[in-house]
XYZ file of C-alpha atoms in Angstrom:
556
model
C 21.298 160.799 70.704
C 24.472 161.992 72.434
C 26.377 161.727 69.191
C 23.785 163.865 67.367
C 23.932 166.515 70.091
C 27.701 166.695 69.780
C 27.417 167.377 66.037
C 24.960 170.197 66.632
C 27.255 171.729 69.239
C 30.090 171.885 66.731
C 28.010 173.270 63.857
C 25.975 175.849 65.707
C 28.740 178.498 66.184
C 29.786 178.254 62.540
C 26.227 178.683 61.314
C 25.780 181.681 63.566
C 28.918 183.331 62.192
C 27.847 182.817 58.600
C 24.398 184.182 59.338
C 25.672 187.452 60.952
C 28.283 188.509 58.376
C 26.909 190.386 55.313
C 27.819 188.847 51.933
C 30.632 190.618 50.068
C 29.016 190.080 46.617
C 25.403 189.575 45.558
C 24.364 185.992 45.431
C 22.809 184.620 42.235
C 19.355 183.182 42.794
C 19.222 179.404 42.790
C 16.620 177.548 40.795
C 14.318 175.600 43.080
C 14.851 171.879 43.061
C 11.884 169.585 42.850
C 11.737 167.498 46.009
C 12.406 163.803 45.619
C 9.639 161.335 46.184
C 9.568 160.431 49.890
C 10.940 157.000 50.694
C 8.371 154.413 51.628
C 8.943 153.177 55.189
C 10.325 149.658 55.325
C 7.846 147.031 56.375
C 8.873 145.430 59.684
C 10.170 141.914 59.214
C 7.971 139.547 61.154
C 9.914 136.744 62.813
C 8.598 133.386 61.742
C 8.327 130.763 64.462
C 7.735 127.330 62.996
C 5.230 125.167 64.892
C 7.234 122.523 66.679
C 5.935 119.885 69.117
C 7.785 117.767 71.678
C 6.736 114.976 74.029
C 8.276 114.820 77.503
C 7.587 111.585 79.383
C 7.603 112.628 83.041
C 7.972 110.450 86.113
C 4.454 110.065 87.411
C 1.421 112.186 88.090
C 1.215 115.934 88.592
C -0.021 116.277 92.186
C -0.900 119.963 91.822
C -1.051 122.810 89.329
C -1.162 125.422 92.096
C 2.371 126.929 92.198
C 3.128 126.765 95.952
C 2.007 123.128 96.057
C 4.336 122.001 93.244
C 6.830 119.700 94.952
C 7.156 116.693 92.651
C 6.765 115.872 88.951
C 4.458 118.885 88.726
C 7.516 121.141 88.822
C 8.083 120.123 85.209
C 5.078 122.323 84.511
C 6.057 124.877 87.123
C 9.404 125.761 85.605
C 7.944 126.182 82.141
C 4.830 128.153 83.050
C 6.182 130.137 86.021
C 9.430 131.807 86.997
C 11.250 132.813 90.161
C 12.879 136.101 91.075
C 16.345 134.545 91.104
C 18.113 131.371 89.953
C 21.198 129.605 91.352
C 23.945 128.351 89.009
C 26.928 126.295 90.175
C 29.512 128.421 88.380
C 27.936 131.807 89.081
C 25.857 131.588 92.202
C 22.562 133.456 92.255
C 21.611 135.209 89.001
C 18.639 137.429 88.074
C 15.424 136.220 86.461
C 12.319 138.268 87.307
C 14.396 140.440 89.616
C 17.023 142.444 87.719
C 19.121 143.392 90.744
C 19.102 143.551 94.541
C 20.955 145.017 97.490
C 20.929 144.579 101.275
C 21.896 146.363 104.450
C 25.136 145.411 106.217
C 23.670 142.704 108.433
C 21.581 141.079 105.647
C 18.264 141.639 107.395
C 16.791 143.986 104.779
C 16.845 143.209 101.068
C 15.537 145.347 98.199
C 14.741 143.719 94.838
C 14.386 145.699 91.617
C 11.987 143.928 89.286
C 12.370 143.439 85.569
C 10.020 145.815 83.761
C 7.866 144.878 80.787
C 7.252 141.301 81.969
C 3.664 140.205 81.407
C 1.513 137.433 82.785
C -0.278 135.151 80.362
C -3.423 137.276 80.584
C -1.408 140.232 79.252
C -1.226 142.209 82.495
C 2.165 143.500 83.580
C 3.998 141.914 86.482
C 4.462 144.421 89.287
C 5.533 144.511 92.900
C 2.052 143.840 94.283
C 1.966 140.563 92.304
C 5.289 139.488 93.803
C 4.065 140.309 97.291
C 0.756 138.499 96.733
C 2.593 135.384 95.453
C 5.134 135.197 98.261
C 2.625 136.058 100.997
C 0.319 133.285 99.778
C 3.229 130.850 99.477
C 4.189 131.636 103.070
C 0.616 131.225 104.294
C 0.255 127.862 102.549
C 3.541 126.800 104.113
C 4.538 123.851 101.920
C 8.184 124.954 102.240
C 7.776 126.977 105.400
C 11.331 126.150 106.473
C 12.716 128.421 103.758
C 10.754 131.375 105.109
C 11.982 130.991 108.703
C 13.395 134.388 109.677
C 11.596 136.290 106.910
C 9.211 138.685 108.611
C 7.480 140.573 105.802
C 7.437 141.499 102.130
C 6.770 145.152 101.352
C 5.865 146.981 98.147
C 8.155 150.009 97.737
C 6.841 151.056 94.326
C 5.555 149.374 91.166
C 8.886 147.713 90.425
C 10.541 147.432 93.839
C 9.992 144.911 96.638
C 11.606 144.902 100.077
C 12.053 141.780 102.224
C 12.529 142.290 105.964
C 14.098 139.572 108.130
C 14.339 139.028 111.878
C 17.859 137.623 111.475
C 20.482 137.527 108.706
C 19.297 135.662 105.626
C 20.668 135.169 102.138
C 17.299 136.109 100.642
C 18.399 135.972 96.965
C 19.458 132.356 97.596
C 16.181 131.612 99.389
C 14.154 133.028 96.496
C 16.030 130.781 94.045
C 14.573 127.695 95.747
C 13.063 125.115 93.465
C 9.925 124.802 95.577
C 7.493 127.438 96.781
C 9.026 130.496 95.092
C 7.105 130.776 91.814
C 5.698 134.224 91.051
C 2.146 134.505 89.724
C -0.420 137.269 89.355
C -2.265 138.708 92.342
C -5.496 137.833 90.543
C -4.438 134.193 90.281
C -3.536 134.213 93.985
C -7.075 135.378 94.798
C -8.674 132.699 92.625
C -6.901 129.944 94.504
C -6.319 126.214 94.264
C -9.571 125.142 92.618
C -9.032 127.587 89.758
C -5.486 126.300 89.159
C -6.717 122.688 89.379
C -8.907 123.276 86.326
C -5.806 123.796 84.179
C -5.634 127.578 84.471
C -2.358 129.384 85.051
C -1.167 132.865 85.984
C 2.528 132.742 85.162
C 5.140 134.777 83.314
C 6.979 131.784 81.828
C 7.480 130.913 78.161
C 4.508 128.545 78.136
C 0.880 128.656 79.102
C -1.272 125.605 79.865
C -3.359 124.684 76.833
C -4.917 121.387 77.942
C -5.008 119.341 81.120
C -6.011 115.671 81.279
C -5.704 114.692 84.968
C -3.540 111.639 85.425
C -2.577 111.489 81.756
C -1.093 114.592 80.160
C -0.649 118.349 80.239
C -0.078 120.251 77.016
C 1.568 123.661 77.104
C 1.921 126.112 74.213
C 4.216 129.061 73.749
C 3.313 132.426 75.203
C 4.030 134.711 72.265
C 4.766 137.803 74.379
C 7.256 136.091 76.642
C 9.833 138.633 77.820
C 12.735 136.318 76.987
C 11.753 136.170 73.308
C 11.525 133.269 70.929
C 13.774 131.823 68.251
C 12.721 129.609 65.410
C 13.414 125.964 66.139
C 12.293 126.064 69.747
C 9.343 123.939 70.699
C 6.091 125.844 70.427
C 4.111 123.045 72.073
C 5.109 120.431 74.624
C 3.024 117.485 75.784
C 3.991 116.282 79.262
C 2.823 112.686 79.410
C 2.619 111.200 82.900
C 4.318 107.793 82.921
C 5.215 106.335 86.310
C 6.735 103.069 85.059
C 10.390 103.621 84.015
C 10.271 100.656 81.617
C 7.395 102.293 79.756
C 9.290 105.596 79.574
C 12.274 103.696 78.228
C 10.098 102.043 75.573
C 8.715 105.451 74.603
C 12.169 106.956 74.090
C 13.327 103.866 72.194
C 10.325 103.927 69.884
C 10.342 107.672 69.271
C 7.083 108.213 71.165
C 8.892 110.617 73.519
C 11.538 113.211 72.758
C 12.945 113.378 76.259
C 12.639 111.586 79.590
C 14.444 111.304 82.912
C 14.810 108.547 85.470
C 15.823 105.756 83.086
C 17.251 102.734 84.967
C 21.045 102.680 85.072
C 21.032 99.167 83.660
C 19.498 100.593 80.481
C 22.228 103.178 79.820
C 24.548 100.965 77.804
C 21.808 99.526 75.616
C 20.292 102.930 74.884
C 23.675 104.462 74.105
C 24.146 101.853 71.392
C 21.042 103.053 69.530
C 21.332 105.507 66.677
C 19.557 108.805 67.171
C 19.563 108.774 70.987
C 21.666 110.612 73.543
C 21.764 109.067 77.014
C 23.898 110.170 79.933
C 23.908 110.269 83.738
C 24.504 113.578 85.485
C 24.946 114.688 89.058
C 21.780 116.154 90.538
C 20.963 117.430 93.999
C 19.421 114.074 94.877
C 20.306 111.974 97.885
C 19.003 108.546 98.902
C 18.348 108.266 102.629
C 17.002 105.507 104.855
C 15.169 107.770 107.282
C 14.684 106.226 110.725
C 11.486 106.836 112.684
C 13.361 107.380 115.937
C 10.229 107.212 118.108
C 9.599 103.593 117.092
C 11.488 100.951 119.075
C 14.044 99.567 118.661
C 15.251 102.596 116.661
C 15.079 104.723 119.791
C 18.297 102.943 120.790
C 21.454 104.536 119.384
C 23.367 101.230 119.383
C 20.660 99.611 117.257
C 20.843 102.511 114.826
C 24.626 102.243 114.648
C 24.327 98.518 114.029
C 21.957 99.167 111.137
C 24.374 101.738 109.713
C 27.161 99.110 109.808
C 24.904 96.547 108.125
C 24.223 98.473 104.928
C 26.030 97.262 101.738
C 27.160 100.697 100.523
C 29.715 99.474 97.966
C 27.378 96.825 96.555
C 24.737 99.480 96.001
C 27.303 101.789 94.416
C 28.598 99.196 91.975
C 25.643 96.850 91.578
C 22.695 99.243 91.545
C 24.137 102.534 90.295
C 26.901 100.921 88.218
C 29.560 103.158 89.709
C 27.776 106.405 88.926
C 27.212 108.838 91.766
C 29.004 108.619 95.115
C 28.716 107.340 98.679
C 28.180 110.328 100.997
C 29.548 111.111 104.437
C 26.368 112.723 105.689
C 22.887 113.834 104.715
C 22.551 115.657 101.431
C 24.764 115.901 98.354
C 28.414 116.108 99.298
C 28.875 118.939 96.781
C 26.980 121.224 99.178
C 29.217 120.760 102.194
C 32.906 120.063 102.423
C 33.748 117.184 104.766
C 37.340 117.493 105.967
C 39.933 114.824 105.366
C 39.215 111.847 107.559
C 35.591 112.693 108.268
C 34.018 109.388 109.416
C 31.650 107.268 107.363
C 29.917 103.997 108.138
C 30.985 100.990 106.070
C 29.625 97.450 105.877
C 30.829 95.502 108.927
C 28.411 92.751 109.976
C 30.582 91.610 112.906
C 30.531 95.105 114.392
C 26.779 95.336 113.719
C 26.146 92.044 115.559
C 28.251 93.208 118.550
C 26.238 96.424 118.817
C 22.926 94.544 118.675
C 24.094 92.209 121.458
C 25.170 95.192 123.559
C 21.781 96.826 123.020
C 19.923 93.672 124.066
C 18.659 92.817 120.587
C 21.026 89.984 119.727
C 18.113 87.594 119.162
C 16.863 89.665 116.242
C 13.696 91.607 115.465
C 11.555 92.767 112.549
C 11.681 96.107 110.737
C 9.277 97.529 108.169
C 10.590 99.745 105.388
C 8.547 101.897 102.984
C 9.735 102.858 99.509
C 8.133 104.591 96.541
C 6.495 102.272 94.061
C 8.432 102.180 90.796
C 11.732 103.471 92.214
C 13.719 100.559 90.844
C 17.129 101.567 92.209
C 15.883 102.207 95.736
C 13.931 98.954 95.779
C 16.983 97.009 94.631
C 19.141 98.747 97.259
C 16.612 97.829 99.949
C 16.654 94.209 98.823
C 20.457 94.082 99.020
C 20.244 95.472 102.551
C 17.532 92.950 103.399
C 19.933 90.113 102.569
C 22.664 91.534 104.819
C 20.295 92.106 107.731
C 19.074 88.528 107.533
C 22.606 87.405 108.435
C 22.396 89.164 111.793
C 18.842 88.106 112.609
C 16.978 91.206 111.450
C 13.895 90.593 109.295
C 13.411 93.578 106.969
C 9.957 93.770 105.365
C 9.820 96.027 102.267
C 6.575 97.662 101.191
C 6.094 99.788 98.076
C 3.789 102.793 98.534
C 2.285 105.322 96.186
C 3.625 108.856 96.445
C 0.551 110.047 98.322
C 0.591 107.217 100.843
C 4.338 107.551 101.395
C 4.144 111.236 102.254
C 1.112 110.706 104.454
C 3.287 108.521 106.658
C 6.328 110.814 106.346
C 4.292 113.751 107.650
C 2.831 111.792 110.557
C 5.479 111.772 113.306
C 3.403 109.540 115.578
C 2.942 106.815 112.935
C 4.083 103.367 114.053
C 3.506 101.451 110.819
C 7.048 101.841 109.458
C 10.470 101.987 111.055
C 12.340 103.221 107.979
C 11.353 105.225 104.905
C 13.719 105.063 101.951
C 13.409 108.082 99.723
C 15.383 110.023 97.151
C 15.489 113.407 98.829
C 15.802 116.479 96.652
C 16.431 119.761 98.388
C 15.374 123.056 96.923
C 18.090 125.514 97.980
C 21.780 125.180 97.152
C 22.717 124.785 100.796
C 22.845 121.949 103.363
C 19.926 123.769 104.997
C 17.445 122.054 102.662
C 18.388 118.665 104.062
C 19.455 119.286 107.648
C 16.290 121.192 108.559
C 14.627 117.746 108.603
C 16.718 116.701 111.617
C 16.071 119.793 113.722
C 13.252 119.912 116.231
C 11.487 122.483 114.050
C 8.060 121.218 112.960
C 8.650 122.826 109.561
C 11.005 120.209 108.081
C 9.765 118.042 105.237
C 10.488 114.666 106.884
C 8.959 115.014 110.350
C 8.683 111.274 110.992
C 12.413 111.208 111.886
C 11.931 112.958 115.213
C 15.606 113.650 115.906
C 15.783 115.905 118.978
C 19.209 117.384 119.706
C 19.420 121.045 120.868
C 23.121 121.240 119.944
C 22.306 120.133 116.408
C 19.473 122.675 116.182
C 21.802 125.470 117.218
C 24.448 124.510 114.644
C 21.946 124.346 111.794
C 20.212 127.647 112.518
C 23.479 129.469 113.180
C 24.940 128.163 109.922
C 21.864 129.241 107.952
C 22.147 132.780 109.343
C 25.857 132.933 108.535
C 25.264 131.882 104.911
C 24.407 135.550 104.274
C 27.301 137.212 106.094
C 30.095 134.693 106.776
C 29.794 131.692 104.413
C 33.140 130.177 105.439
C 32.032 130.076 109.076
C 28.750 128.557 107.922
C 30.654 125.758 106.171
C 32.395 124.835 109.438
C 29.085 124.698 111.284
C 27.519 122.475 108.608
C 30.376 119.986 109.079
C 29.884 119.891 112.850
C 26.149 119.343 112.417
C 26.864 116.399 110.104
C 29.251 114.988 112.708
C 26.432 114.824 115.243
C 24.209 112.976 112.768
C 27.026 110.452 112.274
C 27.591 109.921 115.999
C 23.884 109.461 116.679
C 23.325 107.372 113.519
C 20.174 109.419 112.978
C 19.564 107.663 109.647
C 21.400 105.754 106.956
C 22.823 108.151 104.400
C 22.973 105.878 101.420
C 23.887 107.607 98.197
C 24.411 110.821 96.273
C 22.209 109.652 93.443
C 22.848 110.680 89.850
C 19.994 110.968 87.374
C 19.754 109.677 83.823
C 18.407 111.679 80.916
C 17.592 110.273 77.484
C 16.633 112.362 74.478
C 16.643 112.245 70.720
C 19.765 113.533 69.001
C 17.686 116.201 67.281
C 16.831 117.700 70.664
C 19.346 120.098 72.118
C 18.550 119.956 75.812
C 18.696 123.454 77.226
C 16.976 126.109 79.266
C 16.387 128.700 76.620
C 14.828 131.565 78.486
C 16.459 131.952 81.845
C 19.291 134.462 81.494
C 22.299 135.359 83.569
C 23.487 138.836 84.533
C 25.073 139.384 81.122
C 21.864 138.444 79.353
C 23.163 135.225 77.801
C 20.942 132.202 77.735
C 21.603 129.570 80.384
C 22.313 126.047 79.150
C 20.277 123.150 80.492
C 23.449 121.326 81.423
C 24.237 124.093 83.892
C 20.890 123.566 85.549
C 20.943 119.768 85.572
C 23.688 119.655 88.186
C 22.236 122.298 90.432
C 19.296 122.571 92.699
C 17.569 119.214 92.859
C 15.802 116.404 91.118
C 12.869 118.701 90.487
C 14.871 121.236 88.514
C 16.784 118.478 86.828
C 13.617 116.822 85.559
C 12.254 120.075 84.229
C 13.516 120.609 80.699
C 12.217 124.163 80.352
C 11.147 122.915 76.987
C 10.828 126.430 75.642
C 14.551 126.306 75.227
C 14.712 122.792 73.888
C 15.647 123.389 70.310
C 15.933 121.123 67.309
C 18.919 120.695 65.042
C 21.054 123.540 66.321
C 22.746 124.852 69.423
C 22.500 128.519 70.266
């Protein structure tokens, strides 16, 4: 349009001059010319999207289809059907998704988010600021990840496409809103309908897929939402069946036999054999997953710091690294993936030393031995094997470790019951939801909002370090890093738990599947590759293939 206006500006004076000057000689009349037939308007070319189905074998049941309750395998559905305002990438930091841009005041207590316009929910209604407010307010009220909303006071609607978040103290709100749990945006109408409506297989998302069929305990089938704001390209899966398969050996058989196109959580011992098969791609990758032996500190004898230190010296870290995880992953120096905090040179770490462990037990008055009960998820082969290796070491110093496998529901019932006295230790692969040590260390504060309350660690100095660091993430990240290190040092000195492993994950997929997140986009509008996501937020995001972007036979 600007170019056309410039042309008219140049021509207008010349035309005016010609029009005002009388002709010097009479002008011969010109024979009228018959007008040409008008051109027929070109028919719009309709993009053809070929029907294309994939099967994703997921690790276990879907506990909930209500967005704020999605904390496990159900996030595979969540990240295909719903979206968040922002997304965190390791090489870029926080990037826009449903929010196009944002700004804050100087002390990071007031944040304004400008929403992407033209985004529609699966019922065809447009996403607006009141939907964002309704989603986040409900997520806060439900409180499944209440720790991430600590310090956030209110969400305000400024206008149809603008939302303001007010905080009582500095917060990196764009980072908070990128969390893998509890941040999905859905329609205000869906928020009003509530959990029972979602449980029937209904959805209210903006994502590339909508739920087509739900068979509780067996499968969920999603189909493409044709009006998805991110668009579609031929070759992407138009339908994905998420089959719920808890047993890793069954998932492995499915990928071997072609009954599944993609799966995660394959045993490490299967990597070499699967890699030898034609037509399969298998590889481990670093996820935000961390194996911890969480102590119930209220239960004797774990209320004794010397006993806890003895247990930390009794764990066979190297044997687990080499024998269970086959050298993949790494042994941490604290709680949570080491990639999220930077331990200085020489930062201490417990190593296997049975003589030192026995000395500490004698000093604590437990040299004659005792019994411990440990809970682990059923089907978590690596964690079970690690526990068994530890069991053998403990037997040498008179400690009888009893291992019990629990279902996911039973495990978390105990984990959320601080006064339980059934188990002394709970071994779990912890997956945080924000790219910060906050996601893990909140569990060791005295706040009742952490996701592993059975630990019961009570140290005011530790609390202060964690909450100060979280506030400084928004305004002074380098200072925050120093505080995270000091908080980890306290956990080491108090042996608050056994920090076992930065656990990698294993993905297996057919060679004709290009594993990528096709619809999330960065600030420049380019599509974000799955591989960039796999090493980011947590096991939940890693497991989710955003199958809308899983394409066959070509890479974009």
